[in-house]
């Protein structure tokens, strides 16, 4: 099974050395093979030990891996026509595939790991491989942002390692070297003799992860990088890399819930609400697609973290799935929208003729309206369930009124974002001049995959699966 | 003996903060990594931990010899600016560095109280972490920032061997692998060849 998981990435890595443009097509189709092992992992009885106690599949990571695989396929399809929209050299194109494969390997390790150390190694590998993907764009801005990502990303990842060491130090007296094992740590969380040390470690890990996801105070660094790099990089960031980061947050926070739930909730609540507060105003001021979607991604990740620590596991996972499909779809659409009029929002959705063109603007409209939680978007349901979970948490304490006030503030902030997206959509559809524009079949195919995946999320069997994840 | 090398580790990092020449900075990084490797060997021998002995040797070979060698060859290949004047003036740095050390010892007190062995070393490794961040912040050039990132990794390694009596072997080797990957990526980032081809 492990071999099957890594096989598509290894084939892509190998084929990237062939100096022929004809390899692009098979590369995209090879990525489909990842669905075989990931679908099988969803079906198998859990926990399934893939590699001893190091890589263990449970319902949570099987779901995250499956979602990430679909995103990976979508991005691989869109990559086929990258050179039609942007100027990219042959060497850089091949290297992009090479680092895409390494990125994929790192993420499989990260998502499936039941070991803090392996989780970190996988995440670091994925982070480093994205540095080169950013640099594939030969602009000075991309070169600067690649260095920026290298340095800020390295600081974030170092913070995560720092926190892991502290958590390991807190649990080693009772578990020995097994203190790196997530499941064992969760089972013995209440026995940790230095909970304070664990909590410091958790706080440091969380800050590292929050920096990587663009939370307060690093709200703009990710948006700037995604703006400077080619659009598939932004899709990979939002759809896959952030998935690996958030699954780590899920794992660590589950243990922190056992150690001291009140501390965890207060810390994450303040951090995420502050992030959404700042991001909503940044979105309001945004003037281009990439930054708009990127900042909206930060808002979604903050909501996912908030719902998760509020006990709304189902809401968090549904929101996560919707975010993972919607954001890459929008970023890939941006590549098409911008190639015919840089940064021009007005009229961006006009001029797409024929069956392909009509389907394209219809899908983009669908994604834009779904991302602001209009029903029947999965995000609508996840927010309803998530806010419900927050009220349930407050019911058990003495802070019901405070929580309701916080939810009200959040809704006001979300309505600012809603207003901006509607304004952007109207400008794209009804303003500006009409120019004839082109969309390629592979891009359309990838958007159709994302649309079907979104619809699947609100199907009863998928919802039941998500409700079963604890 | 361990105290002596911990002192050397910290001293080499502080000296690196005042360095204004790139090759000298590489030399201090190499020395810093060497003391770290020796520390891992000494603590490994004390604890009779073979995994730590192996990582100690790997640290000396990879970090004290390999990485400085590659970085020096990159600097020649890509014509790095070798005059690297820190943005923070020396008179301010002289006040700032002891302040960071004192602050870190105060900050790390609750943590050090919970760690049975080598508690002072934990405070030193956390202060090294802050000093490495300072090294990254005080330079505008990319090369010293890379050294700052690598020194930060050294500080975390020191924290690993002192606070936890060594991380699992698998993790240590994984970190080394990632470091090598980082060097490859850094090489590619400096590479401008494709720019000409585009």
PDB file of N, CA and C in Angstrom, chain A residues 16-73:
ATOM      1  N   UNK A  16      10.165  13.731 -14.963  1.00  0.00           N
ATOM      2  CA  UNK A  16      10.523  15.156 -15.053  1.00  0.00           C
ATOM      3  C   UNK A  16      11.945  15.356 -15.585  1.00  0.00           C
ATOM      4  N   UNK A  17      12.724  14.261 -15.617  1.00  0.00           N
ATOM      5  CA  UNK A  17      14.089  14.384 -16.142  1.00  0.00           C
ATOM      6  C   UNK A  17      14.124  14.249 -17.669  1.00  0.00           C
ATOM      7  N   UNK A  18      13.026  13.774 -18.259  1.00  0.00           N
ATOM      8  CA  UNK A  18      12.987  13.604 -19.728  1.00  0.00           C
ATOM      9  C   UNK A  18      12.763  14.957 -20.387  1.00  0.00           C
ATOM     10  N   UNK A  19      13.649  15.268 -21.345  1.00  0.00           N
ATOM     11  CA  UNK A  19      13.569  16.595 -21.971  1.00  0.00           C
ATOM     12  C   UNK A  19      12.614  16.595 -23.160  1.00  0.00           C
ATOM     13  N   UNK A  20      11.347  16.332 -22.890  1.00  0.00           N
ATOM     14  CA  UNK A  20      10.370  16.372 -23.975  1.00  0.00           C
ATOM     15  C   UNK A  20       9.091  17.014 -23.452  1.00  0.00           C
ATOM     16  N   UNK A  21       8.484  17.815 -24.294  1.00  0.00           N
ATOM     17  CA  UNK A  21       7.247  18.482 -23.873  1.00  0.00           C
ATOM     18  C   UNK A  21       6.066  17.506 -23.840  1.00  0.00           C
ATOM     19  N   UNK A  22       6.268  16.337 -24.512  1.00  0.00           N
ATOM     20  CA  UNK A  22       5.169  15.373 -24.590  1.00  0.00           C
ATOM     21  C   UNK A  22       4.886  14.692 -23.245  1.00  0.00           C
ATOM     22  N   UNK A  23       5.817  14.861 -22.300  1.00  0.00           N
ATOM     23  CA  UNK A  23       5.628  14.167 -21.010  1.00  0.00           C
ATOM     24  C   UNK A  23       4.549  14.825 -20.148  1.00  0.00           C
ATOM     25  N   UNK A  24       4.139  16.040 -20.469  1.00  0.00           N
ATOM     26  CA  UNK A  24       3.153  16.734 -19.626  1.00  0.00           C
ATOM     27  C   UNK A  24       1.839  15.976 -19.512  1.00  0.00           C
ATOM     28  N   UNK A  25       1.384  15.427 -20.675  1.00  0.00           N
ATOM     29  CA  UNK A  25       0.088  14.746 -20.652  1.00  0.00           C
ATOM     30  C   UNK A  25       0.104  13.506 -19.752  1.00  0.00           C
ATOM     31  N   UNK A  26       1.058  12.574 -19.961  1.00  0.00           N
ATOM     32  CA  UNK A  26       1.066  11.412 -19.064  1.00  0.00           C
ATOM     33  C   UNK A  26       1.237  11.797 -17.594  1.00  0.00           C
ATOM     34  N   UNK A  27       1.981  12.876 -17.331  1.00  0.00           N
ATOM     35  CA  UNK A  27       2.202  13.273 -15.938  1.00  0.00           C
ATOM     36  C   UNK A  27       0.880  13.578 -15.251  1.00  0.00           C
ATOM     37  N   UNK A  28       0.003  14.271 -15.964  1.00  0.00           N
ATOM     38  CA  UNK A  28      -1.289  14.623 -15.363  1.00  0.00           C
ATOM     39  C   UNK A  28      -2.118  13.367 -15.116  1.00  0.00           C
ATOM     40  N   UNK A  29      -2.076  12.423 -16.070  1.00  0.00           N
ATOM     41  CA  UNK A  29      -2.907  11.236 -15.899  1.00  0.00           C
ATOM     42  C   UNK A  29      -2.336  10.267 -14.871  1.00  0.00           C
ATOM     43  N   UNK A  30      -1.005  10.286 -14.738  1.00  0.00           N
ATOM     44  CA  UNK A  30      -0.379   9.437 -13.707  1.00  0.00           C
ATOM     45  C   UNK A  30      -0.875   9.843 -12.319  1.00  0.00           C
ATOM     46  N   UNK A  31      -1.120  11.140 -12.166  1.00  0.00           N
ATOM     47  CA  UNK A  31      -1.553  11.612 -10.848  1.00  0.00           C
ATOM     48  C   UNK A  31      -2.868  10.948 -10.420  1.00  0.00           C
ATOM     49  N   UNK A  32      -3.676  10.493 -11.391  1.00  0.00           N
ATOM     50  CA  UNK A  32      -4.941   9.835 -11.043  1.00  0.00           C
ATOM     51  C   UNK A  32      -4.737   8.537 -10.256  1.00  0.00           C
ATOM     52  N   UNK A  33      -3.568   7.914 -10.440  1.00  0.00           N
ATOM     53  CA  UNK A  33      -3.308   6.637  -9.760  1.00  0.00           C
ATOM     54  C   UNK A  33      -3.323   6.766  -8.240  1.00  0.00           C
ATOM     55  N   UNK A  34      -3.118   7.984  -7.754  1.00  0.00           N
ATOM     56  CA  UNK A  34      -3.105   8.197  -6.301  1.00  0.00           C
ATOM     57  C   UNK A  34      -4.476   7.874  -5.695  1.00  0.00           C
ATOM     58  N   UNK A  35      -5.524   7.954  -6.542  1.00  0.00           N
ATOM     59  CA  UNK A  35      -6.875   7.700  -6.025  1.00  0.00           C
ATOM     60  C   UNK A  35      -7.058   6.247  -5.589  1.00  0.00           C
ATOM     61  N   UNK A  36      -6.319   5.324  -6.231  1.00  0.00           N
ATOM     62  CA  UNK A  36      -6.504   3.900  -5.906  1.00  0.00           C
ATOM     63  C   UNK A  36      -6.125   3.631  -4.444  1.00  0.00           C
ATOM     64  N   UNK A  37      -4.884   3.929  -4.033  1.00  0.00           N
ATOM     65  CA  UNK A  37      -4.561   3.643  -2.624  1.00  0.00           C
ATOM     66  C   UNK A  37      -5.324   4.514  -1.629  1.00  0.00           C
ATOM     67  N   UNK A  38      -5.569   5.782  -1.977  1.00  0.00           N
ATOM     68  CA  UNK A  38      -6.249   6.646  -0.999  1.00  0.00           C
ATOM     69  C   UNK A  38      -7.708   6.216  -0.795  1.00  0.00           C
ATOM     70  N   UNK A  39      -8.364   5.781  -1.898  1.00  0.00           N
ATOM     71  CA  UNK A  39      -9.753   5.292  -1.763  1.00  0.00           C
ATOM     72  C   UNK A  39      -9.762   3.998  -0.957  1.00  0.00           C
ATOM     73  N   UNK A  40      -8.750   3.170  -1.181  1.00  0.00           N
ATOM     74  CA  UNK A  40      -8.649   1.907  -0.448  1.00  0.00           C
ATOM     75  C   UNK A  40      -8.436   2.177   1.053  1.00  0.00           C
ATOM     76  N   UNK A  41      -7.639   3.204   1.352  1.00  0.00           N
ATOM     77  CA  UNK A  41      -7.387   3.550   2.767  1.00  0.00           C
ATOM     78  C   UNK A  41      -8.670   4.026   3.447  1.00  0.00           C
ATOM     79  N   UNK A  42      -9.542   4.682   2.692  1.00  0.00           N
ATOM     80  CA  UNK A  42     -10.819   5.134   3.266  1.00  0.00           C
ATOM     81  C   UNK A  42     -11.680   3.937   3.673  1.00  0.00           C
ATOM     82  N   UNK A  43     -11.550   2.874   2.882  1.00  0.00           N
ATOM     83  CA  UNK A  43     -12.410   1.697   3.045  1.00  0.00           C
ATOM     84  C   UNK A  43     -11.916   0.740   4.128  1.00  0.00           C
ATOM     85  N   UNK A  44     -10.608   0.677   4.292  1.00  0.00           N
ATOM     86  CA  UNK A  44     -10.011  -0.302   5.209  1.00  0.00           C
ATOM     87  C   UNK A  44     -10.411  -0.055   6.661  1.00  0.00           C
ATOM     88  N   UNK A  45     -10.484  -1.144   7.471  1.00  0.00           N
ATOM     89  CA  UNK A  45     -10.778  -0.934   8.900  1.00  0.00           C
ATOM     90  C   UNK A  45      -9.645  -0.155   9.572  1.00  0.00           C
ATOM     91  N   UNK A  46     -10.023   0.736  10.478  1.00  0.00           N
ATOM     92  CA  UNK A  46      -9.026   1.600  11.122  1.00  0.00           C
ATOM     93  C   UNK A  46      -8.846   1.209  12.590  1.00  0.00           C
ATOM     94  N   UNK A  47      -7.723   1.504  13.212  1.00  0.00           N
ATOM     95  CA  UNK A  47      -6.500   2.061  12.635  1.00  0.00           C
ATOM     96  C   UNK A  47      -5.745   1.031  11.797  1.00  0.00           C
ATOM     97  N   UNK A  48      -5.210   1.493  10.671  1.00  0.00           N
ATOM     98  CA  UNK A  48      -4.454   0.629   9.779  1.00  0.00           C
ATOM     99  C   UNK A  48      -2.983   1.043   9.838  1.00  0.00           C
ATOM    100  N   UNK A  49      -2.146   0.091  10.255  1.00  0.00           N
ATOM    101  CA  UNK A  49      -0.722   0.422  10.420  1.00  0.00           C
ATOM    102  C   UNK A  49      -0.012   0.272   9.072  1.00  0.00           C
ATOM    103  N   UNK A  50       0.320   1.409   8.511  1.00  0.00           N
ATOM    104  CA  UNK A  50       0.937   1.420   7.181  1.00  0.00           C
ATOM    105  C   UNK A  50       2.438   1.154   7.284  1.00  0.00           C
ATOM    106  N   UNK A  51       3.037   1.697   8.320  1.00  0.00           N
ATOM    107  CA  UNK A  51       4.470   1.483   8.552  1.00  0.00           C
ATOM    108  C   UNK A  51       4.688   1.484  10.068  1.00  0.00           C
ATOM    109  N   UNK A  52       4.476   0.323  10.656  1.00  0.00           N
ATOM    110  CA  UNK A  52       4.605   0.190  12.112  1.00  0.00           C
ATOM    111  C   UNK A  52       3.737   1.215  12.830  1.00  0.00           C
ATOM    112  N   UNK A  53       4.316   1.824  13.863  1.00  0.00           N
ATOM    113  CA  UNK A  53       3.589   2.874  14.588  1.00  0.00           C
ATOM    114  C   UNK A  53       3.892   4.252  14.025  1.00  0.00           C
ATOM    115  N   UNK A  54       4.719   4.290  12.977  1.00  0.00           N
ATOM    116  CA  UNK A  54       5.125   5.586  12.430  1.00  0.00           C
ATOM    117  C   UNK A  54       4.054   6.193  11.523  1.00  0.00           C
ATOM    118  N   UNK A  55       3.541   5.363  10.617  1.00  0.00           N
ATOM    119  CA  UNK A  55       2.479   5.839   9.723  1.00  0.00           C
ATOM    120  C   UNK A  55       1.230   5.009  10.002  1.00  0.00           C
ATOM    121  N   UNK A  56       0.259   5.624  10.643  1.00  0.00           N
ATOM    122  CA  UNK A  56      -0.975   4.909  10.992  1.00  0.00           C
ATOM    123  C   UNK A  56      -2.149   5.655  10.364  1.00  0.00           C
ATOM    124  N   UNK A  57      -2.977   4.891   9.657  1.00  0.00           N
ATOM    125  CA  UNK A  57      -4.130   5.517   8.996  1.00  0.00           C
ATOM    126  C   UNK A  57      -5.344   5.427   9.913  1.00  0.00           C
ATOM    127  N   UNK A  58      -5.971   6.561  10.175  1.00  0.00           N
ATOM    128  CA  UNK A  58      -7.265   6.562  10.863  1.00  0.00           C
ATOM    129  C   UNK A  58      -8.267   7.311   9.989  1.00  0.00           C
ATOM    130  N   UNK A  59      -9.493   7.449  10.485  1.00  0.00           N
ATOM    131  CA  UNK A  59     -10.532   8.094   9.656  1.00  0.00           C
ATOM    132  C   UNK A  59     -10.145   9.527   9.289  1.00  0.00           C
ATOM    133  N   UNK A  60      -9.514  10.227  10.237  1.00  0.00           N
ATOM    134  CA  UNK A  60      -9.176  11.631  10.007  1.00  0.00           C
ATOM    135  C   UNK A  60      -8.151  11.788   8.884  1.00  0.00           C
ATOM    136  N   UNK A  61      -7.014  11.091   9.020  1.00  0.00           N
ATOM    137  CA  UNK A  61      -5.984  11.320   7.986  1.00  0.00           C
ATOM    138  C   UNK A  61      -6.332  10.658   6.645  1.00  0.00           C
ATOM    139  N   UNK A  62      -7.162   9.597   6.681  1.00  0.00           N
ATOM    140  CA  UNK A  62      -7.591   9.001   5.403  1.00  0.00           C
ATOM    141  C   UNK A  62      -8.426  10.023   4.629  1.00  0.00           C
ATOM    142  N   UNK A  63      -9.283  10.745   5.357  1.00  0.00           N
ATOM    143  CA  UNK A  63     -10.118  11.787   4.729  1.00  0.00           C
ATOM    144  C   UNK A  63      -9.257  12.930   4.188  1.00  0.00           C
ATOM    145  N   UNK A  64      -8.334  13.405   5.026  1.00  0.00           N
ATOM    146  CA  UNK A  64      -7.480  14.539   4.612  1.00  0.00           C
ATOM    147  C   UNK A  64      -6.636  14.138   3.403  1.00  0.00           C
ATOM    148  N   UNK A  65      -6.129  12.903   3.419  1.00  0.00           N
ATOM    149  CA  UNK A  65      -5.291  12.445   2.300  1.00  0.00           C
ATOM    150  C   UNK A  65      -6.109  12.336   1.013  1.00  0.00           C
ATOM    151  N   UNK A  66      -7.332  11.847   1.144  1.00  0.00           N
ATOM    152  CA  UNK A  66      -8.182  11.698  -0.045  1.00  0.00           C
ATOM    153  C   UNK A  66      -8.495  13.075  -0.655  1.00  0.00           C
ATOM    154  N   UNK A  67      -8.843  14.013   0.232  1.00  0.00           N
ATOM    155  CA  UNK A  67      -9.139  15.376  -0.226  1.00  0.00           C
ATOM    156  C   UNK A  67      -7.901  15.968  -0.919  1.00  0.00           C
ATOM    157  N   UNK A  68      -6.741  15.805  -0.282  1.00  0.00           N
ATOM    158  CA  UNK A  68      -5.497  16.356  -0.840  1.00  0.00           C
ATOM    159  C   UNK A  68      -5.164  15.705  -2.178  1.00  0.00           C
ATOM    160  N   UNK A  69      -5.475  14.407  -2.308  1.00  0.00           N
ATOM    161  CA  UNK A  69      -5.189  13.710  -3.577  1.00  0.00           C
ATOM    162  C   UNK A  69      -6.013  14.286  -4.706  1.00  0.00           C
ATOM    163  N   UNK A  70      -7.284  14.569  -4.414  1.00  0.00           N
ATOM    164  CA  UNK A  70      -8.147  15.158  -5.458  1.00  0.00           C
ATOM    165  C   UNK A  70      -7.590  16.527  -5.868  1.00  0.00           C
ATOM    166  N   UNK A  71      -7.159  17.293  -4.870  1.00  0.00           N
ATOM    167  CA  UNK A  71      -6.575  18.613  -5.181  1.00  0.00           C
ATOM    168  C   UNK A  71      -5.314  18.433  -6.027  1.00  0.00           C
ATOM    169  N   UNK A  72      -4.494  17.452  -5.654  1.00  0.00           N
ATOM    170  CA  UNK A  72      -3.257  17.178  -6.398  1.00  0.00           C
ATOM    171  C   UNK A  72      -3.561  16.855  -7.855  1.00  0.00           C
ATOM    172  N   UNK A  73      -4.603  16.056  -8.092  1.00  0.00           N
ATOM    173  CA  UNK A  73      -4.983  15.692  -9.469  1.00  0.00           C
ATOM    174  C   UNK A  73      -5.426  16.943 -10.230  1.00  0.00           C
TER     175      UNK A  73
END
